[in-house]
Tab-separated table of C-alpha atoms and ligand atoms in Angstrom:
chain	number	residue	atom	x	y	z
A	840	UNK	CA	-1.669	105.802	94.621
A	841	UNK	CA	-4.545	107.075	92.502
A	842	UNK	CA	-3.603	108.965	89.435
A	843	UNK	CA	-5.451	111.983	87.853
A	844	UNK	CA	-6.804	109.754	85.609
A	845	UNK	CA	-8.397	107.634	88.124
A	846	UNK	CA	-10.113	110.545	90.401
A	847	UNK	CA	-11.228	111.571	86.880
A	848	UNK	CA	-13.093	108.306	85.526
A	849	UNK	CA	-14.088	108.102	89.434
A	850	UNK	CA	-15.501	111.712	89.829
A	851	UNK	CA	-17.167	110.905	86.452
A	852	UNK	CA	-19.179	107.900	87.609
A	853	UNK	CA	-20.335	109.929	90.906
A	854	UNK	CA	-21.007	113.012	88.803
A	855	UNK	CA	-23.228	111.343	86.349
A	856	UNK	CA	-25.148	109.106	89.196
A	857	UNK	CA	-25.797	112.215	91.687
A	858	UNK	CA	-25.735	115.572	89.730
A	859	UNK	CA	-28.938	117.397	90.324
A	860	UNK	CA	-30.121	114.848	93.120
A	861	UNK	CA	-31.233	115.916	96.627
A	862	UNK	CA	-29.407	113.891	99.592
A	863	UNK	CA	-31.999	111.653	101.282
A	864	UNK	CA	-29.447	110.490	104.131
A	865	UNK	CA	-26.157	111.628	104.504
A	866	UNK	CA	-23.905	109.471	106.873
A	867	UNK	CA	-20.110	110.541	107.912
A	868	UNK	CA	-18.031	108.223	109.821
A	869	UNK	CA	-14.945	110.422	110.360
A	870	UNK	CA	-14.292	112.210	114.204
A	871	UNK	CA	-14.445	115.839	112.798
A	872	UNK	CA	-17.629	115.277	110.652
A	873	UNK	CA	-19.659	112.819	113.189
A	874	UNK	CA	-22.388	115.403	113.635
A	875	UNK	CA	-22.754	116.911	110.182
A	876	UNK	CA	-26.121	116.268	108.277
A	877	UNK	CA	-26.441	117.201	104.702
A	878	UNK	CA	-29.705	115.844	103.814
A	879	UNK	CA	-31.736	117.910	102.389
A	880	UNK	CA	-28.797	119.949	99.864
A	881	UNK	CA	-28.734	118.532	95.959
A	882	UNK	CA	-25.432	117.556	94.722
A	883	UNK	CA	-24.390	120.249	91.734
A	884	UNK	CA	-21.952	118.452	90.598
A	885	UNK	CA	-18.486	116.532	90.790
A	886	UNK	CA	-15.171	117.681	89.836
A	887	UNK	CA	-11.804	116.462	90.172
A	888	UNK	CA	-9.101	118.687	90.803
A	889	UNK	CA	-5.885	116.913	90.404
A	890	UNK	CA	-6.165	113.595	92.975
A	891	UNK	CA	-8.739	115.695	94.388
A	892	UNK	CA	-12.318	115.255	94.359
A	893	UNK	CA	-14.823	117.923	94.505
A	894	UNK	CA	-18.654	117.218	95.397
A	895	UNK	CA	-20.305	120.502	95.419
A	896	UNK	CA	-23.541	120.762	97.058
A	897	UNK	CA	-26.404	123.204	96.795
A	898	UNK	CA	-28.165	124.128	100.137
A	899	UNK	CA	-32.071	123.358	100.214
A	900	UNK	CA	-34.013	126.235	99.121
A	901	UNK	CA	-35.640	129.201	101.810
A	902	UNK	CA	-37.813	131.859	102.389
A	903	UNK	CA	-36.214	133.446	104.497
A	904	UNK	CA	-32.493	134.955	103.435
A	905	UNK	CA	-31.046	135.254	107.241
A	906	UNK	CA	-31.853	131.327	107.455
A	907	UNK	CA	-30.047	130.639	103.918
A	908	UNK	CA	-26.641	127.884	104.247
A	909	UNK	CA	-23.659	128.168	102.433
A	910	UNK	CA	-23.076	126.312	99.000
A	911	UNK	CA	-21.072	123.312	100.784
A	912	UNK	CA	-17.755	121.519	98.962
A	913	UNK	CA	-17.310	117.678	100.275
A	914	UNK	CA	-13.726	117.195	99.342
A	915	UNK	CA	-12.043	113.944	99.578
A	916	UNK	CA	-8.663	112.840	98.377
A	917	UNK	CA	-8.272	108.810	97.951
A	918	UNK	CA	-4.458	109.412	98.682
A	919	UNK	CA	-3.201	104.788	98.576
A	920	UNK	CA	-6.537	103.162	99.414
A	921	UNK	CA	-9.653	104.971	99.387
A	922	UNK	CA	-12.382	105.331	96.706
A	923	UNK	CA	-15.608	105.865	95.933
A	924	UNK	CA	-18.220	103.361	95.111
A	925	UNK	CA	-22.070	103.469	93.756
A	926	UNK	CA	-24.900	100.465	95.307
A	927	UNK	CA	-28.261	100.642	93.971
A	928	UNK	CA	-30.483	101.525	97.332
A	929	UNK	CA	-30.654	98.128	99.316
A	930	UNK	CA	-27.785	96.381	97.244
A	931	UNK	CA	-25.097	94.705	99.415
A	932	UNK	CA	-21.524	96.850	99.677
A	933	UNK	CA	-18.517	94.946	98.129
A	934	UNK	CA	-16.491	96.305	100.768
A	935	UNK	CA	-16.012	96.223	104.567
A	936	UNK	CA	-18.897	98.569	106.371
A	937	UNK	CA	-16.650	98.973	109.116
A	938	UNK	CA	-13.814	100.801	106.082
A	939	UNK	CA	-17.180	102.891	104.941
A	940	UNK	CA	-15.944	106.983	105.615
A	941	UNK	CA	-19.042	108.653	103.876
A	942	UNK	CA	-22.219	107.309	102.720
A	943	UNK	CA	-24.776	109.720	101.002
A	944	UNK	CA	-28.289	108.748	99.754
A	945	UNK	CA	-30.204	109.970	97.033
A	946	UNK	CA	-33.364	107.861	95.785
A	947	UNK	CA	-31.798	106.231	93.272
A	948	UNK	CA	-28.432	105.531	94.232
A	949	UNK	CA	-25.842	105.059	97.424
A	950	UNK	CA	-21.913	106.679	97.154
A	951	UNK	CA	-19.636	105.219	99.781
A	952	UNK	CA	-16.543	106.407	100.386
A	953	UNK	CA	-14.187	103.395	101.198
A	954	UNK	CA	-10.975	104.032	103.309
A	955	UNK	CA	-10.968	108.225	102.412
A	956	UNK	CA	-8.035	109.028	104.393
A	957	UNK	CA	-9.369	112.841	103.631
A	958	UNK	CA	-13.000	113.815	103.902
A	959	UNK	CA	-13.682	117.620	104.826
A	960	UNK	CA	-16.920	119.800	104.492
A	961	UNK	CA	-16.263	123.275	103.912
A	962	UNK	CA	-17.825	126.342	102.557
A	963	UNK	CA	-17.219	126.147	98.477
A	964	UNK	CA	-15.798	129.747	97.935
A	965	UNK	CA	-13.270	128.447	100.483
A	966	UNK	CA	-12.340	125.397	98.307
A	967	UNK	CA	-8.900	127.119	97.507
A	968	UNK	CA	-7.904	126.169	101.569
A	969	UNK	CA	-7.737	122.450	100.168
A	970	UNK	CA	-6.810	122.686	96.384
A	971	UNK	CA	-5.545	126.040	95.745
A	972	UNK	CA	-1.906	125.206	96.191
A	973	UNK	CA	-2.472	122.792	93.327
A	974	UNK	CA	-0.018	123.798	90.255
A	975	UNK	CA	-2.370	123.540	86.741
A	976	UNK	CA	-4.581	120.225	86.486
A	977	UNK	CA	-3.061	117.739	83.481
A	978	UNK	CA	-6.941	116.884	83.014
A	979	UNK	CA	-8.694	120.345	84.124
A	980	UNK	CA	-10.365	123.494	82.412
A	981	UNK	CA	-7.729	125.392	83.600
A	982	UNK	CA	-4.901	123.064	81.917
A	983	UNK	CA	-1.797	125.405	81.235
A	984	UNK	CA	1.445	123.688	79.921
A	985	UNK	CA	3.235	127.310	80.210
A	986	UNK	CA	2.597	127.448	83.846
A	987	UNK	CA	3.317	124.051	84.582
A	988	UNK	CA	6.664	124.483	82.876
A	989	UNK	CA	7.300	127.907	84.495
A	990	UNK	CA	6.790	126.223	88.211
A	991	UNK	CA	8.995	123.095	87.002
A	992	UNK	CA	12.060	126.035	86.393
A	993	UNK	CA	11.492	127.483	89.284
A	994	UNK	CA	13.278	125.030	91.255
A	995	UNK	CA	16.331	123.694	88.502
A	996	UNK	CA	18.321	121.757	91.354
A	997	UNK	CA	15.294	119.301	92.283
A	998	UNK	CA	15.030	116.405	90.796
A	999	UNK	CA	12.778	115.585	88.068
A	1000	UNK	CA	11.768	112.582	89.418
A	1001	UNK	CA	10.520	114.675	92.666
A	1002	UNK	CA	9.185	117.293	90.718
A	1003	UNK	CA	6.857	115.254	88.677
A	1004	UNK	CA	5.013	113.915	91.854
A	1005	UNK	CA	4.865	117.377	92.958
A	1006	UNK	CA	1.061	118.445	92.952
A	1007	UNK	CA	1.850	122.228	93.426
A	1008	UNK	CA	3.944	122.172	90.205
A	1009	UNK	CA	1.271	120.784	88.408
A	1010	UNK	CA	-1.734	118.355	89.184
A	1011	UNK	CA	-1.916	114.846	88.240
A	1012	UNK	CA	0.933	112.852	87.587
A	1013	UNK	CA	1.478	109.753	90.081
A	1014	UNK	CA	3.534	107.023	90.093
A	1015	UNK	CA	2.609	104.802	87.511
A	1016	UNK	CA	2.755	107.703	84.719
A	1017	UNK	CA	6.051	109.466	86.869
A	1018	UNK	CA	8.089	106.339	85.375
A	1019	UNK	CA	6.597	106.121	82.231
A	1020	UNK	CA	7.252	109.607	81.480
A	1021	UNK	CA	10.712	109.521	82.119
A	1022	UNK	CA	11.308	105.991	80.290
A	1023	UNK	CA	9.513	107.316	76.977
A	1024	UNK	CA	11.652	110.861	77.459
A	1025	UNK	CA	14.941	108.484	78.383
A	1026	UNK	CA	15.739	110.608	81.278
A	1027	UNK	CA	17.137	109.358	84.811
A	1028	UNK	CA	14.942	109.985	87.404
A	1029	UNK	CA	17.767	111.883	89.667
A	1030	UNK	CA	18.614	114.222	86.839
A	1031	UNK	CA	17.653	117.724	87.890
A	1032	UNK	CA	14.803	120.189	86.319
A	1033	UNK	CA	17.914	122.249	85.098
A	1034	UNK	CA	19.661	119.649	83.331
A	1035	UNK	CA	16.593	117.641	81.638
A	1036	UNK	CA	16.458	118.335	77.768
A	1037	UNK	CA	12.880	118.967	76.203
A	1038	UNK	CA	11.163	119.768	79.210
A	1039	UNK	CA	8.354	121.176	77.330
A	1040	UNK	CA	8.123	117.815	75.221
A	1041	UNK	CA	7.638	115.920	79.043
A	1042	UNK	CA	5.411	118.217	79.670
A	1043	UNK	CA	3.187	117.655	76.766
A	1044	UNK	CA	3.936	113.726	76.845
A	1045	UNK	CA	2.573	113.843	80.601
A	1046	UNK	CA	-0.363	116.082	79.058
A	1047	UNK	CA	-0.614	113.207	76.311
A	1048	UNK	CA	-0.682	110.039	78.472
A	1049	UNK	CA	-3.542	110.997	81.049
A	1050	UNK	CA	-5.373	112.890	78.193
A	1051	UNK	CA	-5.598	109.286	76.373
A	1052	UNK	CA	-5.981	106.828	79.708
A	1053	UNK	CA	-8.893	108.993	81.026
A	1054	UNK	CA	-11.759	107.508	79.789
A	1055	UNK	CA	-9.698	103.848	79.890
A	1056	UNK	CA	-9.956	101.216	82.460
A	1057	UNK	CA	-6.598	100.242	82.161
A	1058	UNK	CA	-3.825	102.407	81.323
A	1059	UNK	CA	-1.701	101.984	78.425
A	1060	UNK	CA	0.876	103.728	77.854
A	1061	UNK	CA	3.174	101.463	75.231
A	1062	UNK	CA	0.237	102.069	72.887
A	1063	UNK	CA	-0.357	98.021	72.783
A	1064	UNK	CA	-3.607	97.879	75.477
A	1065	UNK	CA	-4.037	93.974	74.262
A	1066	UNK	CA	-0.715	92.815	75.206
A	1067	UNK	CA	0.761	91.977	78.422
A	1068	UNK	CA	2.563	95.191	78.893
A	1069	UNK	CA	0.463	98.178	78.484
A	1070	UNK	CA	3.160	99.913	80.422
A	1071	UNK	CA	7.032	99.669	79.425
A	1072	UNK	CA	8.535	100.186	82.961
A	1073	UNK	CA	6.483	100.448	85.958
A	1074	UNK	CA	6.098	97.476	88.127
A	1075	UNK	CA	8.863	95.358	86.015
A	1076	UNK	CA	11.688	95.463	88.412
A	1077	UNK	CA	14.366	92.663	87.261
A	1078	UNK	CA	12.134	91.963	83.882
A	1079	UNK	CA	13.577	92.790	80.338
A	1080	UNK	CA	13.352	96.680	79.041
A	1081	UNK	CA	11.195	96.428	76.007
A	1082	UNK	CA	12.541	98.602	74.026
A	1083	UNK	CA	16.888	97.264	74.850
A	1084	UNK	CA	16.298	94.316	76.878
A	1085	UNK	CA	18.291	95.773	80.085
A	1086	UNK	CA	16.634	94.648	83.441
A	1087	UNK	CA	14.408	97.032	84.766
A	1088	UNK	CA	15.489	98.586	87.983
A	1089	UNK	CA	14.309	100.525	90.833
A	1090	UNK	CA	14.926	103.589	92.714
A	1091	UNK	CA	13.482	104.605	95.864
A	1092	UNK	CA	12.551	108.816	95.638
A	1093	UNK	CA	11.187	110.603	98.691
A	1094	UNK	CA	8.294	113.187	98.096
A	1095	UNK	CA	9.213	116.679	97.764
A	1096	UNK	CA	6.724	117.472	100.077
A	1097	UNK	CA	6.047	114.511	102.635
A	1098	UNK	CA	9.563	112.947	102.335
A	1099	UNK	CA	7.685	109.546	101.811
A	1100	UNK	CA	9.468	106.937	99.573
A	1101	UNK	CA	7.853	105.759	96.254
A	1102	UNK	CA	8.757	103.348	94.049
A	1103	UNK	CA	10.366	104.722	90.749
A	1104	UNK	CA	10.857	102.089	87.865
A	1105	UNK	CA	13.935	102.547	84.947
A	1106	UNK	CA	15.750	101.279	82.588
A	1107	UNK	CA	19.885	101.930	82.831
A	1108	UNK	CA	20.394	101.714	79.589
A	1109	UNK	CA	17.777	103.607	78.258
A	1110	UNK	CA	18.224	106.329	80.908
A	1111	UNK	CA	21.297	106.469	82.162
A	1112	UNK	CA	22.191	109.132	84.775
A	1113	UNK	CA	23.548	112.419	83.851
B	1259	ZN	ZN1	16.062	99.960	77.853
């Protein structure tokens, strides 16, 4: 799954290639959006909002107020698969056309959105419909460790491990950085809120990591990016613990929300259960 660091070096890249460009073409190949046409509106910009990505799009210019459009928000959320790529005009797709979800023009420059499991066009001062139940964004203007640790007590029973893939607690935080968090804080996964000590040292680790990895290609988080383990537990199931030597293991955690598994890497001995 795409971290908040990823929709952020991705909304980047779209951002700086469409901001302040009028749509030529506009293209969507989902059911609900078959119809829609957006030529003609210039892309303000692109924000990320959590695993959330923003396009914001200025309506084409009138005489006449009672024929004026909304400001339109193109939000898309790459949930496993999807992303966002940039062609020169006429340059050949890297991907599947048949996988393409959204294509917009501009003269200098194609975005295609590959396998978008989420694409929805709505008015922007209703934006808050799609992202509003997101807790504070790790990577956002509106970054606020108080609140994030505030919405982490509220619920002391649930499990940390749950809590930090929980978007509404606060934004950002996916799988990769979930276990790496935990390993470098040397707290079980299945320990609850209530019982973790130093919450707001995880909090500012988590505020740490993404802050760092954001502008990076590959994420590091053991602080050695030339090695051959930028990361010190995820993905190492049944490999040595860098730090002890323990095998790695792995725990299955369902989402707070969806109740879908995901993959949760540990070491025992550094983070034995409470
Ligand atoms: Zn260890």
């Amino acid at each position: 799954m795409p971290e908040g660091d990823t929709v952020y070096r991705a909304t980047a890249r779209l951002h700086q290639a469409l901001a302040g460009e009028i749509l030529l073409a506009s293209d969507f190949r989902v059911p609900a959006l078959a119809t829609v046409d957006v030529a003609g509106y210039t892309v303000r910009e692109v924000v990320p909002r959590g695993k959330h990505l923003l396009m914001r799009l200025q309506p084409p210019a009138t005489a006449n107020p009672a024929f004026a459009q909304p400001a339109l928000t193109l939000h898309s959320h790459l949930l496993m698969d999807g992303r966002w790529d940039l062609y020169a005009p006429g340059e050949r797709w890297k991907r599947p056309a048949h996988t393409a979800r959204v294509v917009l023009e501009t003269a200098n420059a194609k975005a295609v959105g590959f396998e978008i499991a989420q694409v929805k066009l709505l008015p922007t001062e209703q934006e808050s419909e799609v992202v509003g139940h997101l807790g504070p964004d790790l990577l956002g203007p509106d970054w606020d460790a108080q609140r994030a640790l505030d919405n982490l007590r509220a619920d002391p029973q649930l499990g940390i491990g749950q809590a930090l893939l929980d978007q509404r607690i606060m934004a950002g935080v996916g799988n990769v950085y979930r276990s790496e968090i935990l390993f470098l804080r040397r707290v079980h996964p299945l320990t609850a809120v209530g019982e973790v000590a130093g919450l707001p040292a995880l909090i500012e680790l988590a505020h740490r990591l993404l802050v760092v990895n954001k502008d990076r290609s590959r994420r590091v988080t053991t602080g050695q990016p030339r090695t051959r383990d930028p990361l010190w537990v995820y993905g190492r199931a049944s490999k040595p613990c860098l730090r002890c030597g323990t095998r790695i293991g792995l725990l299955r955690i369902p989402s707070a929300s969806t109740g879908a598994e995901r993959d949760c890497y540990l070491c025992p001995s550094c983070q034995p259960a409470a």
